[in-house]
Coordinates of C-alpha atoms in Angstrom, one line a residue:
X1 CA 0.0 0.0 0.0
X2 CA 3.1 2.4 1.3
X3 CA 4.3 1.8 -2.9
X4 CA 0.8 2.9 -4.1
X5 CA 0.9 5.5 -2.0
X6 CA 4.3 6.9 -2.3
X7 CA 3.7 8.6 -6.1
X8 CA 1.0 10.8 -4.2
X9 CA 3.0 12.1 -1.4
X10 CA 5.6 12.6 -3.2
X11 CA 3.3 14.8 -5.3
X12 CA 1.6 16.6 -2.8
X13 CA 5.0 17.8 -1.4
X14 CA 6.6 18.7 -4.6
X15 CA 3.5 20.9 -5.4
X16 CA 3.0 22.0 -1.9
X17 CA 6.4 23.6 -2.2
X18 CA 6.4 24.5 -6.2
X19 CA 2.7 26.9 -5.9
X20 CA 3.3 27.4 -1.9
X21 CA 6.1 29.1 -1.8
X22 CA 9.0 28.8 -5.0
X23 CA 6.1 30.5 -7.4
X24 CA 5.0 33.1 -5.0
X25 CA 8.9 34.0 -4.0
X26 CA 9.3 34.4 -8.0
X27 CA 6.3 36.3 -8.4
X28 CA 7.3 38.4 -5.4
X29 CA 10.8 38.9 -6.8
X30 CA 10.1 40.0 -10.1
X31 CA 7.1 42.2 -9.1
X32 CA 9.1 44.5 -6.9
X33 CA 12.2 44.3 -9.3
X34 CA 9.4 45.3 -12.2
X35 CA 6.4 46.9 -10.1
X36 CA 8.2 48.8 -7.1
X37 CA 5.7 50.9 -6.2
X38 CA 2.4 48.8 -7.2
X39 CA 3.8 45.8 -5.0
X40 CA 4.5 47.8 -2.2
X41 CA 1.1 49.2 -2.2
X42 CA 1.2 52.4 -4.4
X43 CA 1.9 54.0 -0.9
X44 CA 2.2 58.1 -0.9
X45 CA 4.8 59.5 1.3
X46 CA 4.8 63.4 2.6
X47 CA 7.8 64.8 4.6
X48 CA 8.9 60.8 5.2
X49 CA 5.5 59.7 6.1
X50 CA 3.5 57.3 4.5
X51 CA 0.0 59.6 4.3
X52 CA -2.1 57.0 2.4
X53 CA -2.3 55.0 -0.8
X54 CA -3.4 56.2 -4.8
X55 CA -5.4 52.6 -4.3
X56 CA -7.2 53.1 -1.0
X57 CA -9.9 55.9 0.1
X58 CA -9.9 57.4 3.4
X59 CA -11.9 59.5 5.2
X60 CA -11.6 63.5 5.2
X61 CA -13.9 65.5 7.2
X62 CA -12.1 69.0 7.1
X63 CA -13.5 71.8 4.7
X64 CA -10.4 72.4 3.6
X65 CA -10.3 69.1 1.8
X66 CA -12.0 67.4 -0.7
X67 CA -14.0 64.7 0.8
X68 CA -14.3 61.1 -0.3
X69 CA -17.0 59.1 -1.2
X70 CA -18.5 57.8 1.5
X71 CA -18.2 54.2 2.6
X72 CA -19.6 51.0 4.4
X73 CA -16.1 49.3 4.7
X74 CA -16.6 48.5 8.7
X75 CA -17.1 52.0 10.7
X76 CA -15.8 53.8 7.6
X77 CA -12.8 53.5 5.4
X78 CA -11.9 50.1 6.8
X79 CA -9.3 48.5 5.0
X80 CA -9.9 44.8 6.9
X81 CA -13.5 45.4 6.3
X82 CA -13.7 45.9 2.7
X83 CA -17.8 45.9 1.7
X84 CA -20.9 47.8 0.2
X85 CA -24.2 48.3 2.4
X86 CA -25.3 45.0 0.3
X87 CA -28.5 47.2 0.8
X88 CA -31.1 46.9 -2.7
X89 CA -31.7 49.9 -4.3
X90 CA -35.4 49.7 -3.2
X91 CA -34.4 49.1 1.0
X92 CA -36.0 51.9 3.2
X93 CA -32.8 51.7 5.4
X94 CA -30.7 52.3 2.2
X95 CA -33.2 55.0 1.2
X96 CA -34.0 56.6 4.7
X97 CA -31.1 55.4 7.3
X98 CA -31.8 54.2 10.9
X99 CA -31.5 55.6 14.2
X100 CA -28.9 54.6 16.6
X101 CA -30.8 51.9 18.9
X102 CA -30.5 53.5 22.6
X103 CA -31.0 50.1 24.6
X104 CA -27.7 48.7 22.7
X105 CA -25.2 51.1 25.0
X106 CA -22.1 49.0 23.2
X107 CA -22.8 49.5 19.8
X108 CA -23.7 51.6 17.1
X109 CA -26.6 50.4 15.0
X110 CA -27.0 54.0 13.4
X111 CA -26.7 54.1 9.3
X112 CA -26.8 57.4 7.3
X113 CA -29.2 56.8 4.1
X114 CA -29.0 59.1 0.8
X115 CA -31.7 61.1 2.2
X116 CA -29.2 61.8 5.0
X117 CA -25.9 61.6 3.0
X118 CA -27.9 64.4 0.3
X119 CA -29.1 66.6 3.2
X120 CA -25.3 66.6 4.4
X121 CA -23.2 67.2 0.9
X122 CA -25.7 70.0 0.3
X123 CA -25.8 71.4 3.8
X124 CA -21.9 71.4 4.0
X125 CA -21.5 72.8 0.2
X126 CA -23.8 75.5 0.3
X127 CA -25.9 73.9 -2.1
X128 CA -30.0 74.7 -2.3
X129 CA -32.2 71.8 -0.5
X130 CA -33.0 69.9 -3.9
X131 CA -29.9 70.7 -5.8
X132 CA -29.0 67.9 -8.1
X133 CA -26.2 65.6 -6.8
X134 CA -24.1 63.0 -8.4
X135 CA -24.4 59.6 -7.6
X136 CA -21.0 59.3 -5.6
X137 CA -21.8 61.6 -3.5
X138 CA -24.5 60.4 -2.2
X139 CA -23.8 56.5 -2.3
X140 CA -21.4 54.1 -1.1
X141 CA -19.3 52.0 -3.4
X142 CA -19.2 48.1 -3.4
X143 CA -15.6 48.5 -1.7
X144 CA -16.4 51.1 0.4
X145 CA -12.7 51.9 -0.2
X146 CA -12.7 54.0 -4.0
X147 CA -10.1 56.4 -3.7
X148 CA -11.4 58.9 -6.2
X149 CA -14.6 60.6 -6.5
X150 CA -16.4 62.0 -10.1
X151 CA -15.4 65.2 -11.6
X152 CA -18.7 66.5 -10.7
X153 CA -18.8 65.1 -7.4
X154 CA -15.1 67.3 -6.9
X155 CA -16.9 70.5 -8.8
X156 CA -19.4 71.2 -6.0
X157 CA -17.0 70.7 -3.3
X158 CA -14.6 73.0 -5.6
X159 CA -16.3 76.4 -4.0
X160 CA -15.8 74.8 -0.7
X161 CA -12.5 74.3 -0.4
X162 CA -11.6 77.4 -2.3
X163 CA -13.9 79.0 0.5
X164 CA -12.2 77.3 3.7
X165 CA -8.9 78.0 2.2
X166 CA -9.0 81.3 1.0
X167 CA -7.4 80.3 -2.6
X168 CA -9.2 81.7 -5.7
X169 CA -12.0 79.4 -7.3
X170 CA -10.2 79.0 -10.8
X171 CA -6.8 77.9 -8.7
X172 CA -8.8 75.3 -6.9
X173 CA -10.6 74.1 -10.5
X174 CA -6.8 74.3 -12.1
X175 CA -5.9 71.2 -9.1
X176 CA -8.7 69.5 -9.9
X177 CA -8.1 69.3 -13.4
X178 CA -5.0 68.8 -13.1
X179 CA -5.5 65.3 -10.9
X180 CA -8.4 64.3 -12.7
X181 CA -7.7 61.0 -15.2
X182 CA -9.6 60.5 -18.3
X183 CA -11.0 56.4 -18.7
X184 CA -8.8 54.0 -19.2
X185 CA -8.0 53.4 -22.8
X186 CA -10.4 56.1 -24.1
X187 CA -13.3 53.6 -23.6
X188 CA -12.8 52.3 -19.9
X189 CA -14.6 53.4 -16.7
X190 CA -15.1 57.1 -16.6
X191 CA -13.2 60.1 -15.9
X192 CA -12.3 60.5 -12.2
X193 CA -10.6 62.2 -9.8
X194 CA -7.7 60.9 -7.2
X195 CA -9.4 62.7 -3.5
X196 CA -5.7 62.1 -1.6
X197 CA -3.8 63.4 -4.5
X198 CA -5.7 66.3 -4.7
X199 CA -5.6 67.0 -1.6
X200 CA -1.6 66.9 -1.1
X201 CA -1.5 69.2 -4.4
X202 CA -3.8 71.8 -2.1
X203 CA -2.2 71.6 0.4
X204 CA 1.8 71.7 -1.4
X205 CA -0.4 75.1 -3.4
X206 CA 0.0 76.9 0.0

């Protein structure tokens, strides 16, 4: 039995340490030999300090800043949580949010629903009460972790920022132009904007 056997074990170890760990030490090797940056997480450093990722979204509150889409990824933003709402488009607690539950002391049941979202973008934007948003604005992505944000979505906030900064308008537009890529391949996704580059490119405009 130990002869019939043998081929199998024999096989199981040899691929066990071919696809466990030579081909991921090659694939490791030549990535960061080829792919510096993109293996090492397309990390973005400021005065030594690693600030964030182009790849991940993060959370910016201050009005000086462009804010991100908003997210369900755990509390917010959660890298080891990455997820939508999983919420239809029809759900009333998509639609309408829910109230923090007062009995559950230890937790936080409370979720902010477009309604809640739109009443906030406009609120903190200046915009009028049924000004027209875009869709990212508003809603949270099936990550929860997008990094950049429409070229609309950044054109409201544009008066803002230029606001809470006291930079002219047209200099704020200029940066958001500038960091805003075109779709892929002419045909690709759409056109977008990079929220943590943007914001290190206001805040290097100083």
């Amino acid at each position: 039995m130990l002869k019939q056997l043998r081929p199998a074990i024999v096989s199981t170890l040899a691929f066990t340490l071919l696809l466990g760990l030579v081909f991921p030490a090659v694939i490791t090797v030549i990535s960061k030999a080829a792919f510096s940056d993109q293996a090492n997480g397309s990390l973005i450093e400021k005065d030594g300090k690693v600030v964030g990722s182009h790849l991940i979204g993060q959370s910016f509150t201050k009005p000086i800043y462009f804010h991100s889409r908003p997210s369900a990824a755990g509390s917010g933003y959660d890298g080891g949580a990455s997820s939508g709402s999983n919420l239809g488009p029809t759900s009333d607690k998509l639609i309408n949010g829910i109230a923090d539950d007062s009995k559950t002391k230890d937790s936080d049941e409370s979720f902010a629903g477009i309604k809640q979202l739109a009443a906030a973008y406009r609120e903190e934007n200046g915009l009028a009460a049924n000004a027209p948003l875009p869709a990212d604005a508003v809603t949270k992505s099936a990550s929860g972790l997008d990094p950049e944000i429409s070229p609309e979505n950044a054109a409201l906030q544009a008066p803002r920022v230029a606001k809470a900064r006291k930079m002219p308008l047209e200099a704020v537009k200029q940066l958001v132009a500038q960091n805003t890529a075109s779709r892929t391949f002419g045909v690709l996704g759409e056109a977008r904007v990079n929220v943590l580059n943007l914001n290190l490119a206001l805040d290097a405009a100083k």
